[in-house]
Short mmCIF file of C-alpha atoms in Angstrom, two decimals:
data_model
loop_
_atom_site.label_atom_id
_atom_site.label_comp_id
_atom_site.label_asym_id
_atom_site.label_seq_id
_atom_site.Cartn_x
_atom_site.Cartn_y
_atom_site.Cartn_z
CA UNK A 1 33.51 -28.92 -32.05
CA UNK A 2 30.04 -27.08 -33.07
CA UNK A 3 30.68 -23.94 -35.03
CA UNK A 4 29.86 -20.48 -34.71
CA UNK A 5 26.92 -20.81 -36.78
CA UNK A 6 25.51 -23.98 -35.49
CA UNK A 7 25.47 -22.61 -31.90
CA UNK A 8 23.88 -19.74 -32.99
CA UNK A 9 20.96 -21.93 -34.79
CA UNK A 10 20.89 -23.89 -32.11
CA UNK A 11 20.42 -20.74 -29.08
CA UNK A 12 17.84 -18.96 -31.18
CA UNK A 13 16.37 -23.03 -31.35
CA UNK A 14 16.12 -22.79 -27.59
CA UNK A 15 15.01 -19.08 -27.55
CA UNK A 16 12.54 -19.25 -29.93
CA UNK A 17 10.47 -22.61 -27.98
CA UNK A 18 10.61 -21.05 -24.72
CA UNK A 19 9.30 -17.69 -26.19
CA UNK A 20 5.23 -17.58 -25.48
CA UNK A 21 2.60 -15.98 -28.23
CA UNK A 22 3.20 -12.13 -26.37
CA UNK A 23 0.30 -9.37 -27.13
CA UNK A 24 0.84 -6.59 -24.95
CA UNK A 25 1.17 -2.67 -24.88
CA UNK A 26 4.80 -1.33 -25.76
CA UNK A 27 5.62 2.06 -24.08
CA UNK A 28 6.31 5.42 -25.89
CA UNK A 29 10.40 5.80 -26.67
CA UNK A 30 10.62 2.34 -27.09
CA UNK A 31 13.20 1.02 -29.56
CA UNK A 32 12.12 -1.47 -31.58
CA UNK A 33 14.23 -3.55 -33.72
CA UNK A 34 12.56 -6.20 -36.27
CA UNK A 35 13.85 -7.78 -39.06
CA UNK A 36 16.70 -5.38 -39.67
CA UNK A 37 13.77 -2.44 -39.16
CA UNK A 38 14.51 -0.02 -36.84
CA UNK A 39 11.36 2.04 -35.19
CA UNK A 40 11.32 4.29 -32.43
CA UNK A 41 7.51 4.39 -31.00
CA UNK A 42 6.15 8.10 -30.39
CA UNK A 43 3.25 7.09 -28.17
CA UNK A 44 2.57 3.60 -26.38
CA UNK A 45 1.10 0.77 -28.88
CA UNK A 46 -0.70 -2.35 -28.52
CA UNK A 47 1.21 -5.28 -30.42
CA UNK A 48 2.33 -8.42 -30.65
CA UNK A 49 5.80 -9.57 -28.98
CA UNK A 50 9.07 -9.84 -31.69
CA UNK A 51 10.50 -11.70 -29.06
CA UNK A 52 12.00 -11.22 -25.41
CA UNK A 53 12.93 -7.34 -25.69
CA UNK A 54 9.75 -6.11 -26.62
CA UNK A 55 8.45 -8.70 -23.96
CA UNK A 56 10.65 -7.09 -21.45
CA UNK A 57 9.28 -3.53 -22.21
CA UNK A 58 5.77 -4.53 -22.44
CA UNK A 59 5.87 -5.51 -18.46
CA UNK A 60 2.62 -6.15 -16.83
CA UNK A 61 1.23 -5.37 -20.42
CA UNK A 62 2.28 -8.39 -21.89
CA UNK A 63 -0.57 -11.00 -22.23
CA UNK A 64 0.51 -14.79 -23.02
CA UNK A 65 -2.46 -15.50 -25.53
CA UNK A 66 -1.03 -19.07 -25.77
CA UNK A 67 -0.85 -20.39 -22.27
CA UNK A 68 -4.56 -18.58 -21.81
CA UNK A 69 -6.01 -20.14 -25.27
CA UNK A 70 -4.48 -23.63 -24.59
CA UNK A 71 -5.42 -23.62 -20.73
CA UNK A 72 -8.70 -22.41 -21.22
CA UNK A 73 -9.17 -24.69 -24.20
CA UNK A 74 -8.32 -27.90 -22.53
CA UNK A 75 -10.93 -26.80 -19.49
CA UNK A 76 -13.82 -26.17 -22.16
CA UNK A 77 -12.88 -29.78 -23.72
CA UNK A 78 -12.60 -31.40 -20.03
CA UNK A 79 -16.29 -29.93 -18.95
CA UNK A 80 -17.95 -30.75 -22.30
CA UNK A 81 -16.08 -34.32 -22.02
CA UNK A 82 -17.19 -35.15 -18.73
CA UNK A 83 -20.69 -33.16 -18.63
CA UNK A 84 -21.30 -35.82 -21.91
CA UNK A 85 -20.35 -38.91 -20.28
CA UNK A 86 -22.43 -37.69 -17.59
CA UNK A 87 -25.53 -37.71 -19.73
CA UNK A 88 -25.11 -40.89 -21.27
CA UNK A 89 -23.65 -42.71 -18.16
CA UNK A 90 -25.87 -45.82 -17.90
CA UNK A 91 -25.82 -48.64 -15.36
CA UNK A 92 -25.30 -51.33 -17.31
CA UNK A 93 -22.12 -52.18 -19.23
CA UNK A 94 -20.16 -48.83 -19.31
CA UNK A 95 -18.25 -47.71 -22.32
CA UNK A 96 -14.59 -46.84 -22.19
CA UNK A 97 -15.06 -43.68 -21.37
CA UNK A 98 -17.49 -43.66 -18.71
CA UNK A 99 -14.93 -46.17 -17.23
CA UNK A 100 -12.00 -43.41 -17.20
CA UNK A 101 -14.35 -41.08 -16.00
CA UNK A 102 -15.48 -43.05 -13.38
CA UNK A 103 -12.03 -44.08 -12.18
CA UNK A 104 -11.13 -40.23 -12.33
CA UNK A 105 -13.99 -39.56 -10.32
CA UNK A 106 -13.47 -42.69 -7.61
CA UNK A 107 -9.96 -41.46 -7.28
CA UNK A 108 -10.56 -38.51 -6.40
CA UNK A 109 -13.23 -39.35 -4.06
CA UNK A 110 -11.18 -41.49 -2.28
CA UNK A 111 -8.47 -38.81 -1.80
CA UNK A 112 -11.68 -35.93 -0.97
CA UNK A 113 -12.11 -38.48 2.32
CA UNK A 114 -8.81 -39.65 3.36
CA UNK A 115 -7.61 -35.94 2.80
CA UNK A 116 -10.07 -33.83 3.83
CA UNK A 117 -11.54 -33.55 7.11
CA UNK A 118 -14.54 -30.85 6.79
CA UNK A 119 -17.80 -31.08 5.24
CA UNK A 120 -18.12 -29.22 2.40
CA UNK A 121 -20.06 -30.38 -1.34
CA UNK A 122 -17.82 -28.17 -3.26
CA UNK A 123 -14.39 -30.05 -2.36
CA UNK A 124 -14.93 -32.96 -4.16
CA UNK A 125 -15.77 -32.16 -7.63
CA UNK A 126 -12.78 -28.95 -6.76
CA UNK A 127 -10.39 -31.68 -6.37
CA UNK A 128 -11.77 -33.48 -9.58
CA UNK A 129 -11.35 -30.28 -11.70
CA UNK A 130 -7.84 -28.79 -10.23
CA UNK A 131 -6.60 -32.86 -10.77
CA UNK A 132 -7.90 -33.62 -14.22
CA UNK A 133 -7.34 -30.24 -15.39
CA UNK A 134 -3.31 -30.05 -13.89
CA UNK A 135 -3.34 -33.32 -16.07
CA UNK A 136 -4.54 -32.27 -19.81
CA UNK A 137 -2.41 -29.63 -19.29
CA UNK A 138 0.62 -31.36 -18.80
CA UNK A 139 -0.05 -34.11 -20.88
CA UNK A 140 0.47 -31.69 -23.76
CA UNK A 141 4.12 -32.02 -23.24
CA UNK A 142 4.38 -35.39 -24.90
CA UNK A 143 3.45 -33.90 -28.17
CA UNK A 144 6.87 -33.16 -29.72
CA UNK A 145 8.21 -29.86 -29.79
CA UNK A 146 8.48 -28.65 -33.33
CA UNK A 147 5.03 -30.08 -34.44
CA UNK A 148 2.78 -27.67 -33.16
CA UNK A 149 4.95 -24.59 -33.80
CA UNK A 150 5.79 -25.96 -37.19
CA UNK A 151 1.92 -25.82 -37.44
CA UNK A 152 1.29 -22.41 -36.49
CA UNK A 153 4.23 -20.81 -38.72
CA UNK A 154 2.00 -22.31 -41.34
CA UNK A 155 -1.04 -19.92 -40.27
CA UNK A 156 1.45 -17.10 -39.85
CA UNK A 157 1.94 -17.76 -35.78
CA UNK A 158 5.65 -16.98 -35.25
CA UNK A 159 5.54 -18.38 -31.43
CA UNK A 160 3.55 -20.92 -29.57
CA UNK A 161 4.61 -22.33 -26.12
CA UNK A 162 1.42 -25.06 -25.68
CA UNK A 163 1.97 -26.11 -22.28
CA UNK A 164 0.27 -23.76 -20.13
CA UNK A 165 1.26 -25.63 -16.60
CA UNK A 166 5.65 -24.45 -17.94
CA UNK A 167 4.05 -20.47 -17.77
CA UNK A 168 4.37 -19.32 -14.02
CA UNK A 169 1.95 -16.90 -14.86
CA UNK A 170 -0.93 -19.98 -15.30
CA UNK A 171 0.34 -22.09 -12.37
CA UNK A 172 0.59 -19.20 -10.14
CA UNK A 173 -2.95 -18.02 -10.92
CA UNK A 174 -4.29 -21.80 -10.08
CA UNK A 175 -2.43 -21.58 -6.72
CA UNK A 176 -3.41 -17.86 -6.01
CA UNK A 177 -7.52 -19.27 -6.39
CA UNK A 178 -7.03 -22.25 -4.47
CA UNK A 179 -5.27 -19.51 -2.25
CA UNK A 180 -8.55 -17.02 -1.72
CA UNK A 181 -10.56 -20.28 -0.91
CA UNK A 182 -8.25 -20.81 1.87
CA UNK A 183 -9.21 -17.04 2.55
CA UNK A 184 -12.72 -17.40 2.22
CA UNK A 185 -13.65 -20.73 4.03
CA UNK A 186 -11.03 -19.53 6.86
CA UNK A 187 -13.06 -16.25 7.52
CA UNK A 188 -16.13 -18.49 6.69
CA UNK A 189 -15.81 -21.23 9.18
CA UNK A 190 -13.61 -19.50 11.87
CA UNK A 191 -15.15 -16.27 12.03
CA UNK A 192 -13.06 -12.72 11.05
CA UNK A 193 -12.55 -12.97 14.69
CA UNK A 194 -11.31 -16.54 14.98
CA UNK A 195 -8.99 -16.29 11.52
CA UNK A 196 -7.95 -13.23 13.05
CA UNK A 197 -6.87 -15.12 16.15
CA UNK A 198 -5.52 -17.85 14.73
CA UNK A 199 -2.94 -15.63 12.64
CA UNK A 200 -1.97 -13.69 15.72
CA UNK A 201 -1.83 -16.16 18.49
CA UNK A 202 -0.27 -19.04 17.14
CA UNK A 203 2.42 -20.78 17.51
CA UNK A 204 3.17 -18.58 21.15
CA UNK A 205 -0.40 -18.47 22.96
CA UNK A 206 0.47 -14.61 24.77
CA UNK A 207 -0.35 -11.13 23.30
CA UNK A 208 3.14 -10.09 24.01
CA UNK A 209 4.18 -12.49 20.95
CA UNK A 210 1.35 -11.05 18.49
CA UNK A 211 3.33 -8.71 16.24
CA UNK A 212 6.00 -12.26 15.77
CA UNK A 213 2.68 -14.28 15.35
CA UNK A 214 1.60 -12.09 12.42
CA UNK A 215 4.68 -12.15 10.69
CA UNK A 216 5.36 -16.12 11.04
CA UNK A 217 1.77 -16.56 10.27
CA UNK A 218 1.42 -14.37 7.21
CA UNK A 219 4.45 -15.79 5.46
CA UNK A 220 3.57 -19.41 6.17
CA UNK A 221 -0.14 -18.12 4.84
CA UNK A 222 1.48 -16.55 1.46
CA UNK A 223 3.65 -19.25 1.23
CA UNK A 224 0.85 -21.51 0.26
CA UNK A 225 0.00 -20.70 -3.30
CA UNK A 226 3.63 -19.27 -4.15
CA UNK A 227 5.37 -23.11 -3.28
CA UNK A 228 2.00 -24.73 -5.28
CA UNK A 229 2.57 -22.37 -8.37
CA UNK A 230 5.89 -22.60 -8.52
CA UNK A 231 6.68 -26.35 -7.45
CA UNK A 232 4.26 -27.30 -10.71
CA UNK A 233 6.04 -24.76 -12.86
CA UNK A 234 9.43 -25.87 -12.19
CA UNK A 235 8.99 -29.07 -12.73
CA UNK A 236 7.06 -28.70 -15.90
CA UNK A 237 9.47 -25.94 -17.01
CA UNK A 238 12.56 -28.35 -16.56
CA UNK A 239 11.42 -31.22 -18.56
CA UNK A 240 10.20 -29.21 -20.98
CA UNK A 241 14.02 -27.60 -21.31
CA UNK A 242 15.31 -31.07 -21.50
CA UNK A 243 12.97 -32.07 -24.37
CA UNK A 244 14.36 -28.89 -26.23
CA UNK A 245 17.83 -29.81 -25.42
CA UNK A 246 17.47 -33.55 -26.99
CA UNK A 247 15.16 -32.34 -29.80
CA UNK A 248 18.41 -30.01 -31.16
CA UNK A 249 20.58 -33.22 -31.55
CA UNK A 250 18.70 -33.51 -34.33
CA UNK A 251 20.16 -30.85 -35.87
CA UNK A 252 23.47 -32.21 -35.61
CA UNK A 253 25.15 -35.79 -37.47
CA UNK A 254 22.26 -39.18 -38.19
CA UNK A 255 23.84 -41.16 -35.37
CA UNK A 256 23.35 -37.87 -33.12
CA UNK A 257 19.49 -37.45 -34.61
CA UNK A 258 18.93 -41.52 -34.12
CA UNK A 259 20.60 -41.30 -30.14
CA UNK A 260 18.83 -38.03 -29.30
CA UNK A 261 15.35 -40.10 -30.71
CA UNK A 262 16.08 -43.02 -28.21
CA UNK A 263 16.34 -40.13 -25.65
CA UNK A 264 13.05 -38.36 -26.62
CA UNK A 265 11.48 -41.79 -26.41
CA UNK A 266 12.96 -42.57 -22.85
CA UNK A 267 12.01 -39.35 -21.41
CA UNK A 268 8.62 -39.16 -22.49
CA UNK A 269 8.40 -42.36 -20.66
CA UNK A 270 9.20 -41.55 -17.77
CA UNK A 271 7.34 -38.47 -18.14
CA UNK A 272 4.25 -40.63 -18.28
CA UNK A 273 4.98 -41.05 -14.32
CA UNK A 274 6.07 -37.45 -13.83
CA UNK A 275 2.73 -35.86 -15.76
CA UNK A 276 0.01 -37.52 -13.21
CA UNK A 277 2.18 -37.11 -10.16
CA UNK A 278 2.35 -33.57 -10.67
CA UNK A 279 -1.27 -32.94 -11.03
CA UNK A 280 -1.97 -35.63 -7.84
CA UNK A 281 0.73 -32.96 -5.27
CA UNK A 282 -1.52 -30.12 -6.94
CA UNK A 283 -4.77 -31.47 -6.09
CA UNK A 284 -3.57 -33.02 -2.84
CA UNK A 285 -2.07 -29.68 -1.19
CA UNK A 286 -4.86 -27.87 -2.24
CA UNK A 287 -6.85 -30.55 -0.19
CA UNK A 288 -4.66 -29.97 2.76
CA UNK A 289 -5.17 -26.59 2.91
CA UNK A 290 -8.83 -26.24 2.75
CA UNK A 291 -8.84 -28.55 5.54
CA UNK A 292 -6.66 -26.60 7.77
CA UNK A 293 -9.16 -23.58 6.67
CA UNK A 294 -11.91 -25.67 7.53
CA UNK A 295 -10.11 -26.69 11.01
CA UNK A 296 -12.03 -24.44 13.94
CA UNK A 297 -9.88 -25.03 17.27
#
C-alpha cells in the first residue's frame, strides 16, 4: 500500500510534467498563493504561472512560452536543415543526409499525387513542411521525461512541457491554418458565388432545404481543423501520460524502477510506429481537404 506521502509526491510528479512554462496577465483581486506567501493583486499583472490556479485566472492571457519556443525552434532547425542540404545536394554519391531528405521529399511527393487531385505548386512542399514538422515535434517525446526539466530547474525554469504537438493550443493552431487554406482556395477556385453554393445546396439540391444545408455544411466545414487538432493532441497527450505514469515507478522499490525501465523501453518502441503515423494522418487530411477545396462541380 503507497502512503500518504508517496501519493502526494507522486500527484504533484504528474502535476508538475503536464504543467507548461505559463507567462500571462493575472487579473486585479486575484489571490495568489506561493510558497506559503499569500498576495492579493490590486491591479492586473503580467507574470509567470505558479502553477494551474494562476493558469486558470490568467485565461486567454496565459501564453505557453514552451510549446511556442520548442515548436518554433524545431521549424527554424527543419528549414535551415533542409535549405542546407539543398545547397550542397550534388548528383553524384549523396551523403546521408541528402538521402533522408530526399526520401522525405519522394514520400511526400508520392502522397502530393496519389492524394491530391488539383494543380497547385504550393501543395507539395505544404505537405513536406506540415509532415516533417508534425514529426520533430513528436519525436521529442522519446527524450525521457525528467531530463529536460531536470535541465531547466538548473537555469532556474520551474516548468517545461517540450512536446509542443501534447498542447491543444499548438495542434489546434496547425489545423485552424490548414483550415483558412481550405477557406481561401475554396473562395479561390469556386468563386464566393460557387463556395457559397456549395455550402447551401448540398447534400438536398432545392432552396427549400438551404437554411438545413448551411447548418450540415458549416459543421462538417468547422469540423475539419477541430478533429485534425485534436485527433494529434490526444494521441500525443495520452502517450505522453503513460510515459509519466511508468517514469514514477521509479520512485517506488529497485525491482519496481528495473520493471517500469523495461516498460519505458517497450513503449518508446512502439512509439517509434506511433510518432510517424501521426504526422502521415496530419499531412494526409490536410491533403484531402485542399482537394475537396480545389474540387469545382
Amino acid at each position: 500500500m503507497a502512503t500518504e506521502t508517496e501519493t502526494v509526491d507522486t500527484a504533484y510528479y504528474i502535476q508538475h510534467h503536464l504543467q507548461n512554462l505559463v507567462y500571462g496577465k493575472l487579473p486585479a483581486g486575484y489571490e495568489r498563493n506561493y510558497e506559503g506567501h499569500v498576495e492579493v493583486l490590486d491591479e492586473a499583472k503580467w507574470t509567470w504561472a505558479h502553477g494551474a490556479e494562476d493558469v486558470a485566472a490568467m485565461g486567454f492571457n496565459a501564453v505557453h512560452v514552451d510549446s511556442l519556443a520548442w515548436s518554433f525552434g524545431l521549424g527554424v532547425l527543419f528549414c535551415l536543415l533542409f535549405a542546407s542540404v539543398a545547397r550542397k545536394a550534388s548528383t553524384g554519391v549523396p551523403g546521408k543526409l541528402q538521402n533522408l531528405v530526399e526520401v522525405f521529399v519522394e514520400f511526400t511527393q508520392n502522397n502530393v499525387r496519389d492524394t491530391f487531385h488539383g494543380r497547385n505548386p504550393v501543395i507539395a512542399p505544404l505537405a513536406l513542411t506540415v509532415f516533417v514538422w508534425v514529426l520533430l515535434m513528436n519525436m521529442l517525446k522519446l527524450i525521457p521525461v525528467d531530463l529536460v526539466p531536470e535541465i531547466m530547474k538548473l537555469f532556474g525554469v520551474e516548468y517545461q512541457k517540450i512536446v509542443p504537438s501534447t498542447d491543444p493550443n499548438i495542434t489546434l493552431a496547425m489545423s485552424f491554418g490548414v483550415f483558412f487554406l481550405i477557406i481561401y482556395y475554396s473562395i479561390k477556385v469556386k468563386g464566393i458565388g460557387g463556395f457559397a453554393k456549395e455550402l447551401s445546396l448540398q447534400p438536398f439540391n432545392h432552396w427549400a432545404f438551404i437554411p438545413f444545408n448551411l447548418l450540415l455544411e458549416t459543421i462538417a466545414l468547422i469540423a475539419k481543423p477541430i478533429s485534425m487538432g485534436l485527433r494529434l493532441f490526444g494521441n500525443m497527450y495520452a502517450g505522453e501520460i503513460i510515459f509519466i505514469l511508468i517514469a514514477t515507478m521509479f520512485m517506488g522499490s529497485l525491482a519496481l524502477g528495473v520493471f517500469g525501465g523495461l516498460l519505458q523501453v517497450s513503449w518508446a518502441i512502439f512509439h517509434l510506429l506511433v510518432i510517424p503515423l501521426q504526422a502521415f494522418i496530419f499531412m494526409v487530411l490536410t491533403l484531402v481537404y485542399l482537394s475537396m477545396a480545389h474540387e469545382d462541380h
